[in-house]
Amino acid sequence: MEKFVIGIAAVMLVCLIAGMFVYQEIPKATVPPFVSESEQLQKQQQDSRYADETIDYSLQNDELSITYNKGKDWIGVPVEKEELFAGDYSGNQEELIRQSYILTKERAAFLYWKGSGEVTLSISRDNGQTWQHVTVTQQYPSIRFRKVAFLNDRFGYVILSGDRTMSQEMSNVYLTNDGGKSWGETGSSNVTRLISDGGFVDENTGFLSFGIINPEEPQLYTTQDAGATWNESRIEIPAEYHKIFAIAEMPVKEGDNLMMLVNQGPNGDYKGGKVKGKFRSKDQGLTWEFVAEVESNDTE
């Protein structure tokens, strides 16, 4: 009997050791970068500008060039390629970082960080014939998140984050009212969570969405005075969606109201992670009420 017990123990030990080796050989799963629906829309608007693909860019030969006639002619952009990807986040360097540039018939603009700490926006309003290199801020830590957009010929915004330590970072908003010739910093939200997205729906009303690492609930801040002050929005999430809808996407105007999608974050698995919560605000983003579940259009 004693030999039988010893034999069983020996077999179990061998199996345990073998299992450890097998476990060590299993490669660690990689988590793809999370891309929200608003980011997908931005990418669609910028990466293939128009259905006929008249306007485009190229990074061939380690140089940035743009075309306004389907690639028949290419115009060099006087920006070093390395600067376009400098900072704590550099993308895959095979395509420009989403939201860091604008390429339309009215304006070409590229936002980048220099090793000296200066954040610059290079702008052309004549299809790349002449360029202005405008300083957004003289000194900024190595940037992670970057976004530039214009609502009209005069008003535009730049959102930056940097100086990241684990799940904390600083974030700042800069506005222009002269078409990008000069920029001024707004007041601070004083939030140090990692920023997910942000932007303005008009010249006074803007938003900042925070939380991209294991988020459990959306954290959205809004300004009604062009960034002079920021206040946290109240998002009324039904109990059954608690810890499901976790990251607020950029709101959009819809009639007299604002509408917003709240996604499940990078690890959401409710209904396969394929649905989002749709919310409505009747007070310019201060409070949000649940409207319905909607299917996600994300492709990643």
Coordinates of C-alpha atoms in Angstrom, one line a residue:
M1 CA 0.0 0.0 0.0
E2 CA 2.8 2.4 0.9
K3 CA 4.5 1.7 -2.5
F4 CA 1.3 2.4 -4.2
V5 CA 0.9 5.8 -2.5
I6 CA 4.5 6.7 -3.3
G7 CA 3.9 5.8 -6.9
I8 CA 0.8 7.9 -7.2
A9 CA 2.7 10.9 -5.7
A10 CA 5.5 10.4 -8.1
V11 CA 3.2 10.5 -11.1
M12 CA 1.5 13.6 -9.8
L13 CA 4.9 15.3 -9.3
V14 CA 5.9 14.5 -12.9
C15 CA 2.6 15.8 -14.3
L16 CA 3.0 19.0 -12.3
I17 CA 6.5 19.6 -13.6
A18 CA 5.5 18.9 -17.1
G19 CA 2.5 21.3 -16.8
M20 CA 4.8 24.0 -15.6
F21 CA 7.0 23.7 -18.7
V22 CA 3.9 23.7 -21.0
Y23 CA 2.6 26.8 -19.3
Q24 CA 5.9 28.6 -19.8
E25 CA 5.8 27.8 -23.5
I26 CA 2.4 29.4 -24.0
P27 CA 3.0 32.9 -25.4
K28 CA 1.6 35.8 -23.6
A29 CA -1.5 37.2 -25.2
T30 CA -1.1 40.6 -26.7
V31 CA -3.8 43.2 -26.3
P32 CA -4.4 45.3 -29.5
P33 CA -4.6 49.0 -29.0
F34 CA -8.2 50.1 -28.3
V35 CA -9.7 52.3 -31.0
S36 CA -13.0 54.0 -30.2
E37 CA -15.7 54.8 -32.7
S38 CA -14.8 58.5 -32.6
E39 CA -11.2 57.7 -33.4
Q40 CA -12.3 55.5 -36.2
L41 CA -14.4 58.3 -37.6
Q42 CA -11.5 60.7 -37.3
K43 CA -9.3 58.2 -39.1
Q44 CA -11.8 57.8 -41.9
Q45 CA -12.0 61.5 -42.3
Q46 CA -8.3 62.0 -42.3
D47 CA -6.6 59.0 -43.7
S48 CA -8.6 58.9 -46.9
R49 CA -9.9 62.4 -46.9
Y50 CA -12.4 62.1 -49.7
A51 CA -14.1 59.2 -51.5
D52 CA -12.1 59.9 -54.7
E53 CA -8.9 60.0 -52.6
T54 CA -7.9 63.3 -54.3
I55 CA -6.0 64.5 -51.2
D56 CA -3.5 62.2 -49.5
Y57 CA -0.1 62.0 -47.8
S58 CA 3.0 59.8 -48.2
L59 CA 5.8 58.9 -45.8
Q60 CA 8.0 57.3 -48.5
N61 CA 11.7 57.8 -48.4
D62 CA 11.4 59.0 -44.8
E63 CA 9.8 62.3 -45.9
L64 CA 6.3 63.6 -45.5
S65 CA 4.7 64.7 -48.8
I66 CA 1.1 65.6 -49.7
T67 CA -0.9 65.5 -52.9
Y68 CA -4.0 67.3 -54.0
N69 CA -4.5 65.5 -57.3
K70 CA -4.6 61.8 -56.6
G71 CA -0.8 61.4 -56.5
K72 CA 0.0 63.0 -59.8
D73 CA 2.1 65.7 -58.1
W74 CA 3.6 65.5 -54.6
I75 CA 4.5 68.4 -52.4
G76 CA 7.1 68.1 -49.7
V77 CA 6.2 69.2 -46.2
P78 CA 9.0 71.0 -44.4
V79 CA 8.9 68.8 -41.2
E80 CA 11.3 66.1 -40.1
K81 CA 9.6 62.7 -40.1
E82 CA 11.2 61.9 -36.7
E83 CA 9.4 64.9 -35.1
L84 CA 6.0 63.7 -36.3
F85 CA 6.4 60.5 -34.1
A86 CA 8.5 61.9 -31.2
G87 CA 7.2 61.5 -27.7
D88 CA 5.9 58.8 -25.4
Y89 CA 3.7 57.4 -28.1
S90 CA 4.9 57.1 -31.7
G91 CA 2.3 54.8 -33.4
N92 CA 3.6 52.4 -35.9
Q93 CA 5.5 55.1 -37.9
E94 CA 4.0 53.7 -41.1
E95 CA 1.1 56.1 -41.0
L96 CA 0.6 59.5 -39.2
I97 CA -0.7 59.3 -35.7
R98 CA -4.5 59.7 -35.7
Q99 CA -5.8 63.1 -34.9
S100 CA -2.3 64.7 -35.0
Y101 CA -2.9 66.3 -38.4
I102 CA -5.5 67.9 -40.7
L103 CA -5.5 67.4 -44.5
T104 CA -8.4 69.1 -46.3
K105 CA -8.9 71.5 -49.2
E106 CA -8.9 74.4 -46.8
R107 CA -6.0 73.5 -44.6
A108 CA -3.0 71.2 -44.1
A109 CA -1.7 71.1 -40.5
F110 CA 0.7 68.8 -38.7
L111 CA 1.2 68.8 -34.9
Y112 CA 4.5 67.5 -33.5
W113 CA 6.8 67.6 -30.5
K114 CA 10.4 68.6 -30.7
G115 CA 13.1 67.1 -28.4
S116 CA 13.6 70.6 -27.0
G117 CA 10.1 70.4 -25.6
E118 CA 8.4 72.8 -28.0
V119 CA 5.1 71.7 -29.5
T120 CA 4.7 73.1 -33.1
L121 CA 1.9 73.2 -35.6
S122 CA 3.0 73.5 -39.2
I123 CA 0.1 75.0 -41.3
S124 CA -0.5 75.6 -45.0
R125 CA -3.6 77.3 -46.4
D126 CA -2.6 77.3 -50.0
N127 CA -2.3 73.5 -50.8
G128 CA 1.3 73.2 -49.5
Q129 CA 2.8 76.1 -51.4
T130 CA 3.8 78.1 -48.3
W131 CA 4.0 77.0 -44.6
Q132 CA 3.8 78.6 -41.2
H133 CA 5.5 76.9 -38.2
V134 CA 3.6 78.1 -35.2
T135 CA 4.6 77.4 -31.6
V136 CA 1.6 76.0 -29.6
T137 CA 3.7 75.9 -26.4
Q138 CA 7.3 76.5 -25.8
Q139 CA 7.9 73.7 -23.2
Y140 CA 6.0 70.5 -22.8
P141 CA 7.1 67.1 -21.4
S142 CA 7.3 64.2 -23.8
I143 CA 3.8 63.9 -25.3
R144 CA 1.5 60.9 -25.4
F145 CA -1.9 62.0 -26.6
R146 CA -2.1 64.7 -29.3
K147 CA -5.1 66.1 -31.2
V148 CA -5.6 69.1 -33.4
A149 CA -8.9 70.2 -35.1
F150 CA -10.6 73.3 -36.4
L151 CA -14.3 74.1 -36.2
N152 CA -14.1 77.0 -38.7
D153 CA -11.6 79.3 -40.3
R154 CA -10.8 81.0 -37.0
F155 CA -11.4 78.6 -34.1
G156 CA -9.3 75.5 -33.4
Y157 CA -8.0 73.5 -30.6
V158 CA -5.0 71.4 -29.6
I159 CA -5.2 68.8 -26.8
L160 CA -2.0 67.3 -25.4
S161 CA -1.0 65.0 -22.6
G162 CA 2.4 64.0 -21.3
D163 CA 4.8 63.4 -18.4
R164 CA 3.2 60.0 -17.9
T165 CA 3.9 58.0 -14.8
M166 CA 2.1 54.6 -14.7
S167 CA -1.6 55.6 -15.0
Q168 CA -1.2 59.3 -14.3
E169 CA -0.3 62.2 -16.6
M170 CA -0.8 65.9 -17.2
S171 CA -3.1 67.1 -19.9
N172 CA -3.6 70.6 -21.4
V173 CA -5.9 72.4 -23.9
Y174 CA -4.9 75.2 -26.2
L175 CA -7.2 77.4 -28.3
T176 CA -6.8 79.6 -31.3
N177 CA -9.2 82.3 -32.5
D178 CA -7.1 83.5 -35.5
G179 CA -6.9 80.4 -37.6
G180 CA -3.8 79.0 -35.9
K181 CA -1.5 82.0 -36.0
S182 CA -1.4 82.1 -32.2
W183 CA -2.4 79.8 -29.3
G184 CA -3.4 80.3 -25.7
E185 CA -3.7 77.7 -22.9
T186 CA -7.1 77.2 -21.2
G187 CA -7.7 76.6 -17.6
S188 CA -6.8 73.1 -16.3
S189 CA -9.2 70.3 -15.5
N190 CA -6.8 69.2 -12.7
V191 CA -7.5 65.6 -13.6
T192 CA -4.4 63.3 -13.8
R193 CA -6.0 60.1 -15.2
L194 CA -4.9 59.2 -18.7
I195 CA -6.9 61.1 -21.3
S196 CA -9.0 59.1 -23.9
D197 CA -10.3 61.9 -26.1
G198 CA -11.5 65.5 -26.1
G199 CA -12.7 68.3 -28.3
F200 CA -15.1 71.2 -28.8
V201 CA -18.5 71.2 -30.3
D202 CA -18.6 75.0 -30.6
E203 CA -16.3 77.8 -29.5
N204 CA -17.4 77.7 -25.9
T205 CA -18.4 74.1 -25.2
G206 CA -15.7 71.5 -24.9
F207 CA -15.1 68.1 -23.4
L208 CA -12.3 65.9 -22.0
S209 CA -12.8 62.2 -21.5
F210 CA -10.5 60.3 -19.1
G211 CA -9.7 56.7 -18.2
I212 CA -8.2 54.1 -20.6
I213 CA -6.6 51.6 -18.2
N214 CA -9.2 49.2 -16.7
P215 CA -11.9 51.8 -16.6
E216 CA -15.1 51.0 -14.7
E217 CA -17.1 54.2 -15.3
P218 CA -16.8 57.2 -17.6
Q219 CA -15.2 60.4 -16.4
L220 CA -16.1 63.3 -18.6
Y221 CA -15.3 67.0 -17.9
T222 CA -16.9 69.9 -19.8
T223 CA -16.4 73.6 -20.2
Q224 CA -19.1 76.1 -21.1
D225 CA -16.7 79.1 -21.2
A226 CA -14.0 78.2 -23.7
G227 CA -11.9 76.4 -21.2
A228 CA -11.8 79.0 -18.4
T229 CA -13.3 76.5 -16.1
W230 CA -13.9 72.7 -16.3
N231 CA -16.5 70.7 -14.4
E232 CA -17.3 67.0 -14.2
S233 CA -20.4 66.0 -16.1
R234 CA -22.9 63.7 -14.4
I235 CA -23.6 60.6 -16.5
E236 CA -26.7 58.7 -15.3
I237 CA -25.8 55.1 -16.1
P238 CA -28.6 52.6 -15.4
A239 CA -27.7 50.0 -12.7
E240 CA -27.7 47.1 -15.2
Y241 CA -24.9 48.9 -17.1
H242 CA -22.7 49.7 -14.2
K243 CA -19.0 48.8 -14.9
I244 CA -20.0 48.0 -18.5
F245 CA -20.2 51.3 -20.3
A246 CA -16.8 52.8 -19.2
I247 CA -15.3 55.4 -21.6
A248 CA -17.1 58.4 -22.9
E249 CA -16.5 59.3 -26.5
M250 CA -16.6 62.8 -28.0
P251 CA -20.1 64.2 -27.9
V252 CA -21.7 65.6 -31.1
K253 CA -24.5 68.0 -31.7
E254 CA -27.9 66.6 -32.8
G255 CA -30.6 69.2 -33.1
D256 CA -30.9 71.1 -29.9
N257 CA -29.3 68.4 -27.9
L258 CA -25.9 66.7 -27.6
M259 CA -25.5 63.0 -28.1
M260 CA -22.7 60.8 -26.9
L261 CA -21.6 57.2 -27.1
V262 CA -20.0 55.4 -24.1
N263 CA -18.0 52.4 -25.0
Q264 CA -16.9 49.4 -23.0
G265 CA -13.2 50.1 -23.0
P266 CA -10.4 47.8 -24.3
N267 CA -11.6 44.8 -22.2
G268 CA -15.4 45.0 -22.5
D269 CA -17.1 41.7 -23.1
Y270 CA -20.8 42.6 -22.7
K271 CA -22.5 41.1 -25.7
G272 CA -19.1 40.5 -27.1
G273 CA -18.1 44.1 -26.6
K274 CA -20.1 45.0 -29.7
V275 CA -22.6 47.5 -28.1
K276 CA -22.3 50.9 -26.6
G277 CA -24.5 53.1 -24.6
K278 CA -26.1 56.1 -26.2
F279 CA -26.7 59.2 -24.0
R280 CA -28.4 62.5 -24.5
S281 CA -27.7 65.9 -22.9
K282 CA -30.2 68.7 -22.9
D283 CA -28.0 71.2 -20.9
Q284 CA -24.9 71.3 -23.2
G285 CA -23.1 68.4 -21.6
L286 CA -23.5 69.0 -17.8
T287 CA -25.8 66.0 -17.4
W288 CA -26.4 62.9 -19.5
E289 CA -29.4 60.5 -19.6
F290 CA -29.4 57.0 -21.1
V291 CA -31.2 56.6 -24.4
A292 CA -30.4 53.1 -25.7
E293 CA -28.0 50.4 -26.5
V294 CA -26.5 50.8 -30.0
E295 CA -24.3 48.6 -32.1
S296 CA -20.7 49.5 -32.3
N297 CA -19.2 50.5 -35.7
D298 CA -15.7 50.0 -34.5
T299 CA -13.5 47.8 -36.7
E300 CA -10.7 47.2 -34.2

